[in-house]
PDB file of C-alpha atoms in Angstrom:
ATOM      1  CA  UNK A   6      66.207   4.124-121.469  1.00  0.00           C
ATOM      2  CA  UNK A   7      63.037   2.309-122.468  1.00  0.00           C
ATOM      3  CA  UNK A   8      63.803  -0.550-124.900  1.00  0.00           C
ATOM      4  CA  UNK A   9      62.430  -0.449-128.440  1.00  0.00           C
ATOM      5  CA  UNK A  10      59.483  -2.858-128.557  1.00  0.00           C
ATOM      6  CA  UNK A  11      59.475  -5.121-131.624  1.00  0.00           C
ATOM      7  CA  UNK A  12      56.956  -7.579-133.104  1.00  0.00           C
ATOM      8  CA  UNK A  13      57.976 -10.317-135.558  1.00  0.00           C
ATOM      9  CA  UNK A  14      55.469 -11.419-138.198  1.00  0.00           C
ATOM     10  CA  UNK A  15      56.763 -14.293-140.352  1.00  0.00           C
ATOM     11  CA  UNK A  16      55.372 -17.710-141.263  1.00  0.00           C
ATOM     12  CA  UNK A  17      58.784 -19.393-140.810  1.00  0.00           C
ATOM     13  CA  UNK A  18      59.304 -20.308-137.153  1.00  0.00           C
ATOM     14  CA  UNK A  19      63.063 -20.620-137.656  1.00  0.00           C
ATOM     15  CA  UNK A  20      63.249 -17.099-139.073  1.00  0.00           C
ATOM     16  CA  UNK A  21      61.284 -15.752-136.114  1.00  0.00           C
ATOM     17  CA  UNK A  22      63.625 -17.565-133.717  1.00  0.00           C
ATOM     18  CA  UNK A  23      66.728 -16.238-135.452  1.00  0.00           C
ATOM     19  CA  UNK A  24      65.389 -12.673-135.523  1.00  0.00           C
ATOM     20  CA  UNK A  25      64.384 -12.903-131.878  1.00  0.00           C
ATOM     21  CA  UNK A  26      67.875 -14.065-130.913  1.00  0.00           C
ATOM     22  CA  UNK A  27      69.572 -11.293-132.936  1.00  0.00           C
ATOM     23  CA  UNK A  28      67.359  -8.496-131.670  1.00  0.00           C
ATOM     24  CA  UNK A  29      67.029  -9.860-128.153  1.00  0.00           C
ATOM     25  CA  UNK A  30      70.800  -9.754-127.810  1.00  0.00           C
ATOM     26  CA  UNK A  31      70.697  -5.972-127.905  1.00  0.00           C
ATOM     27  CA  UNK A  32      69.849  -4.452-124.503  1.00  0.00           C
ATOM     28  CA  UNK A  33      68.010  -1.587-126.199  1.00  0.00           C
ATOM     29  CA  UNK A  34      65.542  -3.836-128.039  1.00  0.00           C
ATOM     30  CA  UNK A  35      62.815  -6.122-126.690  1.00  0.00           C
ATOM     31  CA  UNK A  36      60.816  -8.598-128.805  1.00  0.00           C
ATOM     32  CA  UNK A  37      57.309  -8.394-127.335  1.00  0.00           C
ATOM     33  CA  UNK A  38      55.243 -10.436-129.807  1.00  0.00           C
ATOM     34  CA  UNK A  39      55.435 -12.924-132.659  1.00  0.00           C
ATOM     35  CA  UNK A  40      52.914 -14.126-135.245  1.00  0.00           C
ATOM     36  CA  UNK A  41      52.921 -16.681-138.111  1.00  0.00           C
ATOM     37  CA  UNK A  42      50.742 -14.731-140.553  1.00  0.00           C
ATOM     38  CA  UNK A  43      49.409 -11.265-141.313  1.00  0.00           C
ATOM     39  CA  UNK A  44      46.016 -11.764-139.708  1.00  0.00           C
ATOM     40  CA  UNK A  45      47.487 -12.952-136.415  1.00  0.00           C
ATOM     41  CA  UNK A  46      50.080 -10.221-136.774  1.00  0.00           C
ATOM     42  CA  UNK A  47      47.414  -7.536-136.768  1.00  0.00           C
ATOM     43  CA  UNK A  48      45.960  -9.036-133.603  1.00  0.00           C
ATOM     44  CA  UNK A  49      49.240  -9.120-131.654  1.00  0.00           C
ATOM     45  CA  UNK A  50      50.210  -5.649-132.894  1.00  0.00           C
ATOM     46  CA  UNK A  51      46.899  -4.266-131.625  1.00  0.00           C
ATOM     47  CA  UNK A  52      47.449  -6.061-128.308  1.00  0.00           C
ATOM     48  CA  UNK A  53      51.094  -5.128-127.692  1.00  0.00           C
ATOM     49  CA  UNK A  54      51.498  -1.825-129.605  1.00  0.00           C
ATOM     50  CA  UNK A  55      55.128  -2.435-130.638  1.00  0.00           C
ATOM     51  CA  UNK A  56      57.295   0.441-131.787  1.00  0.00           C
ATOM     52  CA  UNK A  57      58.549  -1.521-134.804  1.00  0.00           C
ATOM     53  CA  UNK A  58      57.194  -4.503-136.725  1.00  0.00           C
ATOM     54  CA  UNK A  59      59.357  -6.773-138.881  1.00  0.00           C
ATOM     55  CA  UNK A  60      56.863  -7.998-141.486  1.00  0.00           C
ATOM     56  CA  UNK A  61      57.362 -10.817-143.987  1.00  0.00           C
ATOM     57  CA  UNK A  62      55.641 -10.434-147.382  1.00  0.00           C
ATOM     58  CA  UNK A  63      54.564 -13.937-148.400  1.00  0.00           C
ATOM     59  CA  UNK A  64      52.406 -15.424-145.635  1.00  0.00           C
ATOM     60  CA  UNK A  65      49.154 -17.414-145.400  1.00  0.00           C
ATOM     61  CA  UNK A  66      45.774 -15.896-144.503  1.00  0.00           C
ATOM     62  CA  UNK A  67      46.948 -12.303-144.987  1.00  0.00           C
ATOM     63  CA  UNK A  68      50.177 -11.264-146.736  1.00  0.00           C
ATOM     64  CA  UNK A  69      52.531  -8.692-145.261  1.00  0.00           C
ATOM     65  CA  UNK A  70      51.748  -5.932-147.747  1.00  0.00           C
ATOM     66  CA  UNK A  71      48.002  -6.144-147.071  1.00  0.00           C
ATOM     67  CA  UNK A  72      48.654  -6.270-143.328  1.00  0.00           C
ATOM     68  CA  UNK A  73      50.870  -3.180-143.595  1.00  0.00           C
ATOM     69  CA  UNK A  74      48.214  -1.336-145.554  1.00  0.00           C
ATOM     70  CA  UNK A  75      45.610  -2.220-142.931  1.00  0.00           C
ATOM     71  CA  UNK A  76      47.871  -0.975-140.122  1.00  0.00           C
ATOM     72  CA  UNK A  77      48.342   2.366-141.878  1.00  0.00           C
ATOM     73  CA  UNK A  78      44.628   2.659-142.646  1.00  0.00           C
ATOM     74  CA  UNK A  79      43.783   2.004-138.996  1.00  0.00           C
ATOM     75  CA  UNK A  80      46.195   4.693-137.822  1.00  0.00           C
ATOM     76  CA  UNK A  81      48.610   2.339-136.060  1.00  0.00           C
ATOM     77  CA  UNK A  82      51.638   4.060-134.536  1.00  0.00           C
ATOM     78  CA  UNK A  83      53.807   0.980-135.146  1.00  0.00           C
ATOM     79  CA  UNK A  84      56.523   1.419-137.774  1.00  0.00           C
ATOM     80  CA  UNK A  85      56.834  -1.395-140.324  1.00  0.00           C
ATOM     81  CA  UNK A  86      59.996  -2.822-141.840  1.00  0.00           C
ATOM     82  CA  UNK A  87      59.203  -5.296-144.603  1.00  0.00           C
ATOM     83  CA  UNK A  88      61.698  -8.148-144.313  1.00  0.00           C
ATOM     84  CA  UNK A  89      61.837 -10.672-147.148  1.00  0.00           C
ATOM     85  CA  UNK A  90      63.986 -13.136-149.038  1.00  0.00           C
ATOM     86  CA  UNK A  91      63.110 -11.495-152.339  1.00  0.00           C
ATOM     87  CA  UNK A  92      64.036  -8.080-153.755  1.00  0.00           C
ATOM     88  CA  UNK A  93      61.603  -7.914-156.679  1.00  0.00           C
ATOM     89  CA  UNK A  94      60.932  -4.393-157.951  1.00  0.00           C
ATOM     90  CA  UNK A  95      57.169  -4.719-157.571  1.00  0.00           C
ATOM     91  CA  UNK A  96      57.463  -5.875-153.963  1.00  0.00           C
ATOM     92  CA  UNK A  97      59.705  -2.954-153.028  1.00  0.00           C
ATOM     93  CA  UNK A  98      57.466  -0.334-154.590  1.00  0.00           C
ATOM     94  CA  UNK A  99      54.247  -1.887-153.301  1.00  0.00           C
ATOM     95  CA  UNK A 100      55.645  -2.065-149.772  1.00  0.00           C
ATOM     96  CA  UNK A 101      56.640   1.605-149.800  1.00  0.00           C
ATOM     97  CA  UNK A 102      53.417   2.739-151.449  1.00  0.00           C
ATOM     98  CA  UNK A 103      51.373   0.913-148.809  1.00  0.00           C
ATOM     99  CA  UNK A 104      53.152   2.742-146.002  1.00  0.00           C
ATOM    100  CA  UNK A 105      56.116   0.581-144.983  1.00  0.00           C
ATOM    101  CA  UNK A 106      58.925   2.513-143.322  1.00  0.00           C
ATOM    102  CA  UNK A 107      61.644   0.257-144.660  1.00  0.00           C
ATOM    103  CA  UNK A 108      62.508  -2.737-146.811  1.00  0.00           C
ATOM    104  CA  UNK A 109      65.287  -5.148-145.846  1.00  0.00           C
ATOM    105  CA  UNK A 110      66.386  -8.520-147.153  1.00  0.00           C
ATOM    106  CA  UNK A 111      66.564 -11.441-144.733  1.00  0.00           C
ATOM    107  CA  UNK A 112      70.296 -11.793-145.406  1.00  0.00           C
ATOM    108  CA  UNK A 113      70.874  -8.347-143.898  1.00  0.00           C
ATOM    109  CA  UNK A 114      73.796  -8.610-141.413  1.00  0.00           C
ATOM    110  CA  UNK A 115      72.719  -8.645-137.743  1.00  0.00           C
ATOM    111  CA  UNK A 116      74.355  -5.308-136.921  1.00  0.00           C
ATOM    112  CA  UNK A 117      72.635  -3.668-139.897  1.00  0.00           C
ATOM    113  CA  UNK A 118      69.292  -5.156-138.842  1.00  0.00           C
ATOM    114  CA  UNK A 119      69.665  -3.748-135.326  1.00  0.00           C
ATOM    115  CA  UNK A 120      70.651  -0.369-136.748  1.00  0.00           C
ATOM    116  CA  UNK A 121      67.602  -0.414-139.042  1.00  0.00           C
ATOM    117  CA  UNK A 122      65.262  -1.078-136.119  1.00  0.00           C
ATOM    118  CA  UNK A 123      66.799   1.817-134.203  1.00  0.00           C
ATOM    119  CA  UNK A 124      66.559   4.211-137.158  1.00  0.00           C
ATOM    120  CA  UNK A 125      62.958   3.343-137.971  1.00  0.00           C
ATOM    121  CA  UNK A 126      61.956   3.595-134.297  1.00  0.00           C
ATOM    122  CA  UNK A 127      63.481   7.099-134.351  1.00  0.00           C
ATOM    123  CA  UNK A 128      61.297   8.111-137.296  1.00  0.00           C
ATOM    124  CA  UNK A 129      63.643   7.488-140.202  1.00  0.00           C
ATOM    125  CA  UNK A 130      63.215   5.096-143.139  1.00  0.00           C
ATOM    126  CA  UNK A 131      65.575   2.427-144.347  1.00  0.00           C
ATOM    127  CA  UNK A 132      66.233   0.411-147.495  1.00  0.00           C
ATOM    128  CA  UNK A 133      68.739  -2.364-148.111  1.00  0.00           C
ATOM    129  CA  UNK A 134      71.506  -0.944-150.312  1.00  0.00           C
ATOM    130  CA  UNK A 135      70.781  -3.703-152.821  1.00  0.00           C
ATOM    131  CA  UNK A 136      67.217  -2.484-153.384  1.00  0.00           C
ATOM    132  CA  UNK A 137      67.813   1.283-153.338  1.00  0.00           C
ATOM    133  CA  UNK A 138      68.873   1.312-156.996  1.00  0.00           C
ATOM    134  CA  UNK A 139      65.768  -0.693-157.893  1.00  0.00           C
ATOM    135  CA  UNK A 140      63.513   1.895-156.292  1.00  0.00           C
ATOM    136  CA  UNK A 141      65.183   4.747-158.157  1.00  0.00           C
ATOM    137  CA  UNK A 142      65.188   2.840-161.436  1.00  0.00           C
ATOM    138  CA  UNK A 143      61.464   2.158-161.031  1.00  0.00           C
ATOM    139  CA  UNK A 144      60.956   5.883-160.454  1.00  0.00           C
ATOM    140  CA  UNK A 145      63.010   6.706-163.552  1.00  0.00           C
ATOM    141  CA  UNK A 146      60.976   4.314-165.668  1.00  0.00           C
ATOM    142  CA  UNK A 147      57.722   5.844-164.479  1.00  0.00           C
ATOM    143  CA  UNK A 148      58.948   9.357-165.194  1.00  0.00           C
ATOM    144  CA  UNK A 149      60.179   8.886-168.773  1.00  0.00           C
ATOM    145  CA  UNK A 150      58.303  10.915-171.416  1.00  0.00           C
ATOM    146  CA  UNK A 151      55.140   9.192-172.517  1.00  0.00           C
ATOM    147  CA  UNK A 152      54.862   7.023-169.418  1.00  0.00           C
ATOM    148  CA  UNK A 153      52.738   9.234-167.159  1.00  0.00           C
ATOM    149  CA  UNK A 154      52.732  12.787-165.752  1.00  0.00           C
ATOM    150  CA  UNK A 155      54.494  11.766-162.517  1.00  0.00           C
ATOM    151  CA  UNK A 156      57.368  14.235-162.985  1.00  0.00           C
ATOM    152  CA  UNK A 157      55.174  17.297-163.379  1.00  0.00           C
ATOM    153  CA  UNK A 158      52.931  16.131-160.543  1.00  0.00           C
ATOM    154  CA  UNK A 159      55.973  15.642-158.289  1.00  0.00           C
ATOM    155  CA  UNK A 160      57.290  19.103-159.158  1.00  0.00           C
ATOM    156  CA  UNK A 161      53.908  20.635-158.369  1.00  0.00           C
ATOM    157  CA  UNK A 162      53.970  18.933-154.971  1.00  0.00           C
ATOM    158  CA  UNK A 163      57.496  20.147-154.226  1.00  0.00           C
ATOM    159  CA  UNK A 164      56.460  23.671-155.230  1.00  0.00           C
ATOM    160  CA  UNK A 165      54.370  23.805-152.039  1.00  0.00           C
ATOM    161  CA  UNK A 166      57.577  23.739-149.968  1.00  0.00           C
ATOM    162  CA  UNK A 167      59.559  26.747-148.824  1.00  0.00           C
ATOM    163  CA  UNK A 168      63.102  27.175-150.105  1.00  0.00           C
ATOM    164  CA  UNK A 169      64.643  25.678-146.976  1.00  0.00           C
ATOM    165  CA  UNK A 170      62.142  22.812-146.932  1.00  0.00           C
ATOM    166  CA  UNK A 171      63.027  22.083-150.553  1.00  0.00           C
ATOM    167  CA  UNK A 172      66.707  21.864-149.590  1.00  0.00           C
ATOM    168  CA  UNK A 173      65.892  19.469-146.779  1.00  0.00           C
ATOM    169  CA  UNK A 174      63.634  17.398-149.043  1.00  0.00           C
ATOM    170  CA  UNK A 175      66.430  17.044-151.601  1.00  0.00           C
ATOM    171  CA  UNK A 176      68.779  15.937-148.812  1.00  0.00           C
ATOM    172  CA  UNK A 177      66.219  13.342-147.714  1.00  0.00           C
ATOM    173  CA  UNK A 178      66.053  12.236-151.350  1.00  0.00           C
ATOM    174  CA  UNK A 179      69.825  11.749-151.283  1.00  0.00           C
ATOM    175  CA  UNK A 180      69.407   9.384-148.340  1.00  0.00           C
ATOM    176  CA  UNK A 181      70.976  11.668-145.741  1.00  0.00           C
ATOM    177  CA  UNK A 182      70.199  11.199-142.057  1.00  0.00           C
ATOM    178  CA  UNK A 183      69.008  14.096-139.903  1.00  0.00           C
ATOM    179  CA  UNK A 184      72.540  14.439-138.511  1.00  0.00           C
ATOM    180  CA  UNK A 185      74.020  14.641-142.015  1.00  0.00           C
ATOM    181  CA  UNK A 186      71.458  17.235-143.091  1.00  0.00           C
ATOM    182  CA  UNK A 187      72.195  19.205-139.947  1.00  0.00           C
ATOM    183  CA  UNK A 188      75.898  19.316-140.747  1.00  0.00           C
ATOM    184  CA  UNK A 189      75.528  20.104-144.445  1.00  0.00           C
ATOM    185  CA  UNK A 190      72.855  22.794-144.094  1.00  0.00           C
ATOM    186  CA  UNK A 191      74.135  24.271-140.799  1.00  0.00           C
ATOM    187  CA  UNK A 192      70.885  23.572-138.958  1.00  0.00           C
ATOM    188  CA  UNK A 193      70.302  22.008-135.569  1.00  0.00           C
ATOM    189  CA  UNK A 194      69.025  18.418-135.575  1.00  0.00           C
ATOM    190  CA  UNK A 195      65.824  19.650-133.902  1.00  0.00           C
ATOM    191  CA  UNK A 196      65.279  22.153-136.724  1.00  0.00           C
ATOM    192  CA  UNK A 197      65.867  19.445-139.327  1.00  0.00           C
ATOM    193  CA  UNK A 198      63.296  17.224-137.625  1.00  0.00           C
ATOM    194  CA  UNK A 199      60.798  20.093-137.665  1.00  0.00           C
ATOM    195  CA  UNK A 200      61.413  20.691-141.370  1.00  0.00           C
ATOM    196  CA  UNK A 201      61.012  16.988-142.157  1.00  0.00           C
ATOM    197  CA  UNK A 202      57.723  16.908-140.250  1.00  0.00           C
ATOM    198  CA  UNK A 203      56.359  19.836-142.256  1.00  0.00           C
ATOM    199  CA  UNK A 204      57.591  18.266-145.506  1.00  0.00           C
ATOM    200  CA  UNK A 205      55.767  15.019-144.702  1.00  0.00           C
ATOM    201  CA  UNK A 206      52.577  16.974-144.037  1.00  0.00           C
ATOM    202  CA  UNK A 207      52.793  19.139-147.164  1.00  0.00           C
ATOM    203  CA  UNK A 208      53.622  16.236-149.467  1.00  0.00           C
ATOM    204  CA  UNK A 209      51.074  13.948-147.795  1.00  0.00           C
ATOM    205  CA  UNK A 210      53.850  11.379-147.390  1.00  0.00           C
ATOM    206  CA  UNK A 211      53.866   8.639-144.771  1.00  0.00           C
ATOM    207  CA  UNK A 212      57.640   8.450-144.416  1.00  0.00           C
ATOM    208  CA  UNK A 213      61.019   9.671-145.680  1.00  0.00           C
ATOM    209  CA  UNK A 214      61.219   7.027-148.404  1.00  0.00           C
ATOM    210  CA  UNK A 215      58.074   8.397-150.032  1.00  0.00           C
ATOM    211  CA  UNK A 216      59.588  11.903-149.865  1.00  0.00           C
ATOM    212  CA  UNK A 217      62.704  10.546-151.605  1.00  0.00           C
ATOM    213  CA  UNK A 218      60.580   9.017-154.363  1.00  0.00           C
ATOM    214  CA  UNK A 219      58.818  12.343-154.981  1.00  0.00           C
ATOM    215  CA  UNK A 220      62.163  14.174-155.092  1.00  0.00           C
ATOM    216  CA  UNK A 221      63.594  11.732-157.605  1.00  0.00           C
ATOM    217  CA  UNK A 222      60.443  11.859-159.727  1.00  0.00           C
ATOM    218  CA  UNK A 223      60.759  15.629-159.877  1.00  0.00           C
ATOM    219  CA  UNK A 224      64.475  16.052-160.436  1.00  0.00           C
ATOM    220  CA  UNK A 225      65.722  13.065-162.377  1.00  0.00           C
ATOM    221  CA  UNK A 226      67.425  15.074-165.098  1.00  0.00           C
ATOM    222  CA  UNK A 227      68.763  17.878-162.880  1.00  0.00           C
TER     223      UNK A 227
END
């Protein structure tokens, strides 16, 4: 099996070394590039086309959120996991809104980090458990009466889905994996993947996390 190709973009050389040792110890993962800032990161990502990028937020020259946004805008196929010491609400939401496929803290256990790389490479999204509640609380705050029309807008977007797609979207919003959705809804994993692909297209979402945000915006009180 071809190893998952990973790039590390972080201004701390010790962090890059530690991540390289953790990931490099897994035979299914290969670290193919490293960079000390967002600008250099974009260069090595373009050169090596990694499957997954571990991207720090606070870096010189170009921060990780801006670099992620530029990757998405340029149509890069590389998946991005934002990896940071901080779990500030604004950072989490900005990372997801700019197209990141996951958000993990740097104190994430090695086995969880490896699992996250595998999941994101397979097309899923991942959040540290400690920041999941922050994302949902931010969504709740935005959807309270008088804040903005995000709830009605989210419901209008979900209304474009078929009944089965709506069920799958709600399962994605609950954080279920494709295998879990398959078991709960009595669908094959291939069928679930097809549904998720259509949901992403219809909702104009970049990843499963953005689908989850839309679901929670729409159904907070249900």
